[in-house]
């Protein structure tokens, strides 16, 4: 047994529909993967290849738990996303084989300190503190891939019962197999890796007390309250 000089951290894990836990290794996030969201963020969706940022594994919020409003921001935004869980390792994965590396899917929220992110953009600095903060990834239960088609289906988020974001997975600029293939050329994907695949348009601020309820057709839901 390893002789650690401090206690090793707990393993972050997602509950799986039907029972069990899926250990989370890394969280990769695709930026601006819906055309209308890219436009609302001031980018040209016809010119940009995929790009990525990350969140720590222990940023996940599970089982519908509350999300604490983060420090050092006055502009916390929601971003509703399909999340892909990798179950089979691979490098330089071909698009035709990409879905064979997927263990399952869930609904998730890429919560963003938009003011910190925008300040970093203006100075050309990393986005980490705008994206990779504590409790920044509320996720629903993980559903085994089975017959799920990640290329189509409603993706929607309500805040306090009112629809904020609504779109279809078919509107992704880079489809799930393309994202997996592209990312696997940059890093070797391993079991336990999650990929958050981008958000549709109409991201907006939330406040303490707001209830966020997201749904992805055929996949599941994610719920959290900002406290």
PDB file of C-alpha atoms in Angstrom:
ATOM      1  CA  UNK A   1       0.000   0.000   0.000  1.00  0.00           C
ATOM      2  CA  UNK A   2       1.308   3.453  -0.917  1.00  0.00           C
ATOM      3  CA  UNK A   3       2.714   5.497   1.930  1.00  0.00           C
ATOM      4  CA  UNK A   4       0.932   8.802   1.262  1.00  0.00           C
ATOM      5  CA  UNK A   5       2.130  11.779   3.298  1.00  0.00           C
ATOM      6  CA  UNK A   6      -1.426  13.174   3.349  1.00  0.00           C
ATOM      7  CA  UNK A   7      -4.765  11.436   2.947  1.00  0.00           C
ATOM      8  CA  UNK A   8      -5.552  10.951  -0.769  1.00  0.00           C
ATOM      9  CA  UNK A   9      -8.544  12.918  -2.055  1.00  0.00           C
ATOM     10  CA  UNK A  10     -11.916  11.259  -2.406  1.00  0.00           C
ATOM     11  CA  UNK A  11     -12.811   9.987  -5.875  1.00  0.00           C
ATOM     12  CA  UNK A  12     -15.419  12.172  -7.572  1.00  0.00           C
ATOM     13  CA  UNK A  13     -18.189  10.006  -9.019  1.00  0.00           C
ATOM     14  CA  UNK A  14     -21.514  10.257 -10.815  1.00  0.00           C
ATOM     15  CA  UNK A  15     -24.548   8.177  -9.857  1.00  0.00           C
ATOM     16  CA  UNK A  16     -25.630   5.804 -12.612  1.00  0.00           C
ATOM     17  CA  UNK A  17     -29.268   5.179 -13.450  1.00  0.00           C
ATOM     18  CA  UNK A  18     -30.068   1.699 -12.191  1.00  0.00           C
ATOM     19  CA  UNK A  19     -27.323   1.739  -9.576  1.00  0.00           C
ATOM     20  CA  UNK A  20     -23.587   2.109  -9.214  1.00  0.00           C
ATOM     21  CA  UNK A  21     -21.108   4.957  -9.526  1.00  0.00           C
ATOM     22  CA  UNK A  22     -19.021   6.216 -12.444  1.00  0.00           C
ATOM     23  CA  UNK A  23     -15.642   7.585 -11.280  1.00  0.00           C
ATOM     24  CA  UNK A  24     -14.739  10.939 -12.820  1.00  0.00           C
ATOM     25  CA  UNK A  25     -11.148  11.376 -14.009  1.00  0.00           C
ATOM     26  CA  UNK A  26     -11.127  14.626 -16.004  1.00  0.00           C
ATOM     27  CA  UNK A  27     -13.721  17.031 -17.383  1.00  0.00           C
ATOM     28  CA  UNK A  28     -13.160  18.503 -20.837  1.00  0.00           C
ATOM     29  CA  UNK A  29     -15.512  21.198 -22.146  1.00  0.00           C
ATOM     30  CA  UNK A  30     -16.078  22.208 -25.767  1.00  0.00           C
ATOM     31  CA  UNK A  31     -16.374  25.946 -26.308  1.00  0.00           C
ATOM     32  CA  UNK A  32     -18.961  27.554 -28.608  1.00  0.00           C
ATOM     33  CA  UNK A  33     -20.359  24.378 -30.151  1.00  0.00           C
ATOM     34  CA  UNK A  34     -23.773  25.772 -31.157  1.00  0.00           C
ATOM     35  CA  UNK A  35     -23.843  28.403 -33.896  1.00  0.00           C
ATOM     36  CA  UNK A  36     -26.258  30.804 -32.209  1.00  0.00           C
ATOM     37  CA  UNK A  37     -24.346  30.673 -28.924  1.00  0.00           C
ATOM     38  CA  UNK A  38     -21.094  31.331 -30.786  1.00  0.00           C
ATOM     39  CA  UNK A  39     -22.707  34.391 -32.362  1.00  0.00           C
ATOM     40  CA  UNK A  40     -24.055  35.693 -29.055  1.00  0.00           C
ATOM     41  CA  UNK A  41     -20.509  35.413 -27.665  1.00  0.00           C
ATOM     42  CA  UNK A  42     -19.148  37.427 -30.601  1.00  0.00           C
ATOM     43  CA  UNK A  43     -17.583  34.604 -32.649  1.00  0.00           C
ATOM     44  CA  UNK A  44     -18.007  33.279 -36.172  1.00  0.00           C
ATOM     45  CA  UNK A  45     -19.218  29.647 -35.985  1.00  0.00           C
ATOM     46  CA  UNK A  46     -18.201  28.976 -39.582  1.00  0.00           C
ATOM     47  CA  UNK A  47     -14.524  29.665 -38.961  1.00  0.00           C
ATOM     48  CA  UNK A  48     -13.583  28.129 -35.611  1.00  0.00           C
ATOM     49  CA  UNK A  49     -12.369  24.543 -35.129  1.00  0.00           C
ATOM     50  CA  UNK A  50     -13.191  22.932 -31.763  1.00  0.00           C
ATOM     51  CA  UNK A  51     -11.387  24.274 -28.704  1.00  0.00           C
ATOM     52  CA  UNK A  52     -11.441  23.045 -25.131  1.00  0.00           C
ATOM     53  CA  UNK A  53     -11.143  24.080 -21.521  1.00  0.00           C
ATOM     54  CA  UNK A  54     -11.322  21.933 -18.404  1.00  0.00           C
ATOM     55  CA  UNK A  55     -12.949  21.691 -15.005  1.00  0.00           C
ATOM     56  CA  UNK A  56     -11.644  19.699 -12.040  1.00  0.00           C
ATOM     57  CA  UNK A  57     -13.313  16.365 -11.362  1.00  0.00           C
ATOM     58  CA  UNK A  58     -14.386  17.492  -7.904  1.00  0.00           C
ATOM     59  CA  UNK A  59     -16.331  20.462  -9.295  1.00  0.00           C
ATOM     60  CA  UNK A  60     -19.335  18.188  -9.917  1.00  0.00           C
ATOM     61  CA  UNK A  61     -22.595  18.703  -8.003  1.00  0.00           C
ATOM     62  CA  UNK A  62     -24.763  15.569  -7.975  1.00  0.00           C
ATOM     63  CA  UNK A  63     -28.112  14.214  -6.803  1.00  0.00           C
ATOM     64  CA  UNK A  64     -29.879  17.553  -7.246  1.00  0.00           C
ATOM     65  CA  UNK A  65     -27.843  19.194  -4.490  1.00  0.00           C
ATOM     66  CA  UNK A  66     -27.739  22.967  -4.108  1.00  0.00           C
ATOM     67  CA  UNK A  67     -24.961  24.928  -5.800  1.00  0.00           C
ATOM     68  CA  UNK A  68     -23.391  27.656  -3.661  1.00  0.00           C
ATOM     69  CA  UNK A  69     -23.199  31.011  -5.420  1.00  0.00           C
ATOM     70  CA  UNK A  70     -19.450  31.347  -6.067  1.00  0.00           C
ATOM     71  CA  UNK A  71     -17.203  34.016  -4.634  1.00  0.00           C
ATOM     72  CA  UNK A  72     -15.667  36.911  -6.579  1.00  0.00           C
ATOM     73  CA  UNK A  73     -18.439  37.235  -9.162  1.00  0.00           C
ATOM     74  CA  UNK A  74     -21.568  39.263  -9.758  1.00  0.00           C
ATOM     75  CA  UNK A  75     -22.439  37.573 -13.063  1.00  0.00           C
ATOM     76  CA  UNK A  76     -22.965  33.810 -12.706  1.00  0.00           C
ATOM     77  CA  UNK A  77     -24.302  32.275 -15.931  1.00  0.00           C
ATOM     78  CA  UNK A  78     -25.968  28.959 -16.766  1.00  0.00           C
ATOM     79  CA  UNK A  79     -24.923  26.846 -19.765  1.00  0.00           C
ATOM     80  CA  UNK A  80     -27.015  23.708 -20.386  1.00  0.00           C
ATOM     81  CA  UNK A  81     -25.080  20.837 -22.018  1.00  0.00           C
ATOM     82  CA  UNK A  82     -25.014  17.181 -23.060  1.00  0.00           C
ATOM     83  CA  UNK A  83     -22.227  15.364 -21.211  1.00  0.00           C
ATOM     84  CA  UNK A  84     -20.428  12.350 -22.685  1.00  0.00           C
ATOM     85  CA  UNK A  85     -18.767   9.783 -20.385  1.00  0.00           C
ATOM     86  CA  UNK A  86     -15.820   7.869 -21.846  1.00  0.00           C
ATOM     87  CA  UNK A  87     -15.600   4.169 -21.003  1.00  0.00           C
ATOM     88  CA  UNK A  88     -12.909   2.915 -23.404  1.00  0.00           C
ATOM     89  CA  UNK A  89      -9.490   4.539 -23.746  1.00  0.00           C
ATOM     90  CA  UNK A  90      -8.176   5.710 -27.084  1.00  0.00           C
ATOM     91  CA  UNK A  91      -5.893   8.037 -29.017  1.00  0.00           C
ATOM     92  CA  UNK A  92      -6.442   9.246 -32.582  1.00  0.00           C
ATOM     93  CA  UNK A  93      -9.937   7.763 -32.546  1.00  0.00           C
ATOM     94  CA  UNK A  94     -11.727   7.658 -35.883  1.00  0.00           C
ATOM     95  CA  UNK A  95     -15.139   9.287 -36.120  1.00  0.00           C
ATOM     96  CA  UNK A  96     -16.736   6.039 -37.279  1.00  0.00           C
ATOM     97  CA  UNK A  97     -15.508   4.317 -34.100  1.00  0.00           C
ATOM     98  CA  UNK A  98     -15.963   7.203 -31.670  1.00  0.00           C
ATOM     99  CA  UNK A  99     -19.274   6.173 -30.109  1.00  0.00           C
ATOM    100  CA  UNK A 100     -17.783   2.781 -29.222  1.00  0.00           C
ATOM    101  CA  UNK A 101     -15.651   4.647 -26.666  1.00  0.00           C
ATOM    102  CA  UNK A 102     -18.709   6.124 -24.911  1.00  0.00           C
ATOM    103  CA  UNK A 103     -19.994   4.555 -21.681  1.00  0.00           C
ATOM    104  CA  UNK A 104     -22.971   6.850 -21.271  1.00  0.00           C
ATOM    105  CA  UNK A 105     -24.497  10.324 -21.245  1.00  0.00           C
ATOM    106  CA  UNK A 106     -26.001  12.782 -18.798  1.00  0.00           C
ATOM    107  CA  UNK A 107     -27.426  16.277 -18.644  1.00  0.00           C
ATOM    108  CA  UNK A 108     -25.165  18.918 -17.159  1.00  0.00           C
ATOM    109  CA  UNK A 109     -24.601  22.583 -16.451  1.00  0.00           C
ATOM    110  CA  UNK A 110     -21.368  24.424 -17.219  1.00  0.00           C
ATOM    111  CA  UNK A 111     -21.726  27.240 -14.690  1.00  0.00           C
ATOM    112  CA  UNK A 112     -19.618  30.263 -15.543  1.00  0.00           C
ATOM    113  CA  UNK A 113     -18.359  33.331 -13.696  1.00  0.00           C
ATOM    114  CA  UNK A 114     -18.911  35.427 -16.820  1.00  0.00           C
ATOM    115  CA  UNK A 115     -17.360  38.628 -15.488  1.00  0.00           C
ATOM    116  CA  UNK A 116     -14.142  36.809 -14.587  1.00  0.00           C
ATOM    117  CA  UNK A 117     -14.122  34.996 -17.933  1.00  0.00           C
ATOM    118  CA  UNK A 118     -14.667  38.221 -19.887  1.00  0.00           C
ATOM    119  CA  UNK A 119     -11.891  40.001 -18.009  1.00  0.00           C
ATOM    120  CA  UNK A 120      -9.529  37.134 -18.829  1.00  0.00           C
ATOM    121  CA  UNK A 121     -10.499  37.254 -22.507  1.00  0.00           C
ATOM    122  CA  UNK A 122      -9.735  40.967 -22.720  1.00  0.00           C
ATOM    123  CA  UNK A 123      -6.219  40.468 -21.383  1.00  0.00           C
ATOM    124  CA  UNK A 124      -5.516  37.213 -23.226  1.00  0.00           C
ATOM    125  CA  UNK A 125      -5.261  35.270 -19.975  1.00  0.00           C
ATOM    126  CA  UNK A 126      -6.579  31.750 -19.235  1.00  0.00           C
ATOM    127  CA  UNK A 127     -10.265  31.266 -18.430  1.00  0.00           C
ATOM    128  CA  UNK A 128      -9.657  28.881 -15.531  1.00  0.00           C
ATOM    129  CA  UNK A 129     -11.125  30.977 -12.743  1.00  0.00           C
ATOM    130  CA  UNK A 130     -14.160  31.809 -14.859  1.00  0.00           C
ATOM    131  CA  UNK A 131     -14.932  28.141 -15.541  1.00  0.00           C
ATOM    132  CA  UNK A 132     -13.053  25.782 -13.228  1.00  0.00           C
ATOM    133  CA  UNK A 133     -14.230  26.895  -9.804  1.00  0.00           C
ATOM    134  CA  UNK A 134     -15.762  24.857  -6.973  1.00  0.00           C
ATOM    135  CA  UNK A 135     -19.239  23.391  -7.635  1.00  0.00           C
ATOM    136  CA  UNK A 136     -19.185  24.643 -11.255  1.00  0.00           C
ATOM    137  CA  UNK A 137     -20.531  21.435 -12.847  1.00  0.00           C
ATOM    138  CA  UNK A 138     -23.969  20.284 -11.649  1.00  0.00           C
ATOM    139  CA  UNK A 139     -24.664  16.952 -13.375  1.00  0.00           C
ATOM    140  CA  UNK A 140     -27.620  14.607 -13.601  1.00  0.00           C
ATOM    141  CA  UNK A 141     -27.439  10.840 -13.260  1.00  0.00           C
ATOM    142  CA  UNK A 142     -25.444   9.010 -15.903  1.00  0.00           C
ATOM    143  CA  UNK A 143     -27.355   6.851 -18.369  1.00  0.00           C
ATOM    144  CA  UNK A 144     -25.647   3.926 -20.162  1.00  0.00           C
ATOM    145  CA  UNK A 145     -25.264   4.693 -23.866  1.00  0.00           C
ATOM    146  CA  UNK A 146     -27.432   1.817 -25.089  1.00  0.00           C
ATOM    147  CA  UNK A 147     -29.504   3.033 -28.029  1.00  0.00           C
ATOM    148  CA  UNK A 148     -29.158   6.766 -27.216  1.00  0.00           C
ATOM    149  CA  UNK A 149     -28.549   8.916 -30.295  1.00  0.00           C
ATOM    150  CA  UNK A 150     -26.434  11.906 -29.170  1.00  0.00           C
ATOM    151  CA  UNK A 151     -27.039  13.617 -32.494  1.00  0.00           C
ATOM    152  CA  UNK A 152     -30.628  14.686 -31.974  1.00  0.00           C
ATOM    153  CA  UNK A 153     -33.137  15.545 -29.289  1.00  0.00           C
ATOM    154  CA  UNK A 154     -34.431  18.481 -27.277  1.00  0.00           C
ATOM    155  CA  UNK A 155     -32.002  20.249 -24.941  1.00  0.00           C
ATOM    156  CA  UNK A 156     -33.712  22.735 -22.632  1.00  0.00           C
ATOM    157  CA  UNK A 157     -33.189  24.640 -19.403  1.00  0.00           C
ATOM    158  CA  UNK A 158     -35.810  26.285 -17.207  1.00  0.00           C
ATOM    159  CA  UNK A 159     -35.051  28.799 -14.473  1.00  0.00           C
ATOM    160  CA  UNK A 160     -37.814  29.109 -11.890  1.00  0.00           C
ATOM    161  CA  UNK A 161     -40.143  27.309 -14.300  1.00  0.00           C
ATOM    162  CA  UNK A 162     -39.485  29.642 -17.221  1.00  0.00           C
ATOM    163  CA  UNK A 163     -37.687  28.392 -20.343  1.00  0.00           C
ATOM    164  CA  UNK A 164     -34.292  30.068 -20.722  1.00  0.00           C
ATOM    165  CA  UNK A 165     -32.509  27.835 -23.235  1.00  0.00           C
ATOM    166  CA  UNK A 166     -34.111  25.531 -25.787  1.00  0.00           C
ATOM    167  CA  UNK A 167     -32.565  23.908 -28.839  1.00  0.00           C
ATOM    168  CA  UNK A 168     -31.767  20.519 -30.368  1.00  0.00           C
ATOM    169  CA  UNK A 169     -28.619  18.417 -30.185  1.00  0.00           C
ATOM    170  CA  UNK A 170     -28.632  18.322 -33.987  1.00  0.00           C
ATOM    171  CA  UNK A 171     -27.577  21.983 -33.962  1.00  0.00           C
ATOM    172  CA  UNK A 172     -24.117  21.246 -32.592  1.00  0.00           C
ATOM    173  CA  UNK A 173     -21.422  22.575 -34.915  1.00  0.00           C
ATOM    174  CA  UNK A 174     -19.221  19.581 -34.060  1.00  0.00           C
ATOM    175  CA  UNK A 175     -21.212  16.388 -33.442  1.00  0.00           C
ATOM    176  CA  UNK A 176     -20.257  14.048 -30.606  1.00  0.00           C
ATOM    177  CA  UNK A 177     -18.222  11.624 -32.796  1.00  0.00           C
ATOM    178  CA  UNK A 178     -16.324  14.569 -34.305  1.00  0.00           C
ATOM    179  CA  UNK A 179     -15.575  16.005 -30.859  1.00  0.00           C
ATOM    180  CA  UNK A 180     -14.308  12.660 -29.544  1.00  0.00           C
ATOM    181  CA  UNK A 181     -12.132  12.126 -32.620  1.00  0.00           C
ATOM    182  CA  UNK A 182     -10.698  15.647 -32.469  1.00  0.00           C
ATOM    183  CA  UNK A 183     -10.038  15.645 -28.726  1.00  0.00           C
ATOM    184  CA  UNK A 184      -8.417  12.211 -28.888  1.00  0.00           C
ATOM    185  CA  UNK A 185      -5.780  13.640 -31.216  1.00  0.00           C
ATOM    186  CA  UNK A 186      -4.833  16.151 -28.511  1.00  0.00           C
ATOM    187  CA  UNK A 187      -4.941  13.849 -25.470  1.00  0.00           C
ATOM    188  CA  UNK A 188      -5.428  10.136 -24.897  1.00  0.00           C
ATOM    189  CA  UNK A 189      -8.973   9.730 -23.654  1.00  0.00           C
ATOM    190  CA  UNK A 190      -9.332   7.407 -20.692  1.00  0.00           C
ATOM    191  CA  UNK A 191     -12.225   5.725 -18.859  1.00  0.00           C
ATOM    192  CA  UNK A 192     -13.699   8.231 -16.432  1.00  0.00           C
ATOM    193  CA  UNK A 193     -13.181  11.246 -18.672  1.00  0.00           C
ATOM    194  CA  UNK A 194     -16.226  13.462 -19.233  1.00  0.00           C
ATOM    195  CA  UNK A 195     -16.796  15.741 -22.212  1.00  0.00           C
ATOM    196  CA  UNK A 196     -19.238  18.633 -21.879  1.00  0.00           C
ATOM    197  CA  UNK A 197     -20.288  19.265 -25.462  1.00  0.00           C
ATOM    198  CA  UNK A 198     -21.258  22.936 -25.485  1.00  0.00           C
ATOM    199  CA  UNK A 199     -24.354  25.012 -24.861  1.00  0.00           C
ATOM    200  CA  UNK A 200     -27.095  26.513 -27.029  1.00  0.00           C
ATOM    201  CA  UNK A 201     -27.892  30.224 -27.144  1.00  0.00           C
ATOM    202  CA  UNK A 202     -29.530  32.378 -24.469  1.00  0.00           C
ATOM    203  CA  UNK A 203     -27.084  31.870 -21.646  1.00  0.00           C
ATOM    204  CA  UNK A 204     -27.918  34.319 -18.879  1.00  0.00           C
ATOM    205  CA  UNK A 205     -27.306  35.261 -15.265  1.00  0.00           C
ATOM    206  CA  UNK A 206     -28.818  33.498 -12.262  1.00  0.00           C
ATOM    207  CA  UNK A 207     -29.218  34.657  -8.679  1.00  0.00           C
ATOM    208  CA  UNK A 208     -29.365  33.094  -5.236  1.00  0.00           C
ATOM    209  CA  UNK A 209     -32.640  31.231  -4.835  1.00  0.00           C
ATOM    210  CA  UNK A 210     -33.037  30.406  -8.535  1.00  0.00           C
ATOM    211  CA  UNK A 211     -34.049  26.827  -9.380  1.00  0.00           C
ATOM    212  CA  UNK A 212     -32.408  25.423 -12.523  1.00  0.00           C
ATOM    213  CA  UNK A 213     -34.075  22.445 -14.213  1.00  0.00           C
ATOM    214  CA  UNK A 214     -32.537  21.048 -17.378  1.00  0.00           C
ATOM    215  CA  UNK A 215     -33.642  18.216 -19.623  1.00  0.00           C
ATOM    216  CA  UNK A 216     -32.159  16.376 -22.595  1.00  0.00           C
ATOM    217  CA  UNK A 217     -34.603  14.244 -24.534  1.00  0.00           C
ATOM    218  CA  UNK A 218     -33.821  10.551 -24.222  1.00  0.00           C
ATOM    219  CA  UNK A 219     -31.026  11.178 -21.707  1.00  0.00           C
ATOM    220  CA  UNK A 220     -32.302  12.710 -18.499  1.00  0.00           C
ATOM    221  CA  UNK A 221     -32.411  15.770 -16.296  1.00  0.00           C
ATOM    222  CA  UNK A 222     -30.228  17.968 -14.101  1.00  0.00           C
ATOM    223  CA  UNK A 223     -31.528  20.089 -11.242  1.00  0.00           C
ATOM    224  CA  UNK A 224     -29.888  22.473  -8.803  1.00  0.00           C
ATOM    225  CA  UNK A 225     -30.801  25.523  -6.767  1.00  0.00           C
ATOM    226  CA  UNK A 226     -28.402  28.440  -6.415  1.00  0.00           C
ATOM    227  CA  UNK A 227     -27.901  29.251  -2.724  1.00  0.00           C
TER     228      UNK A 227
END
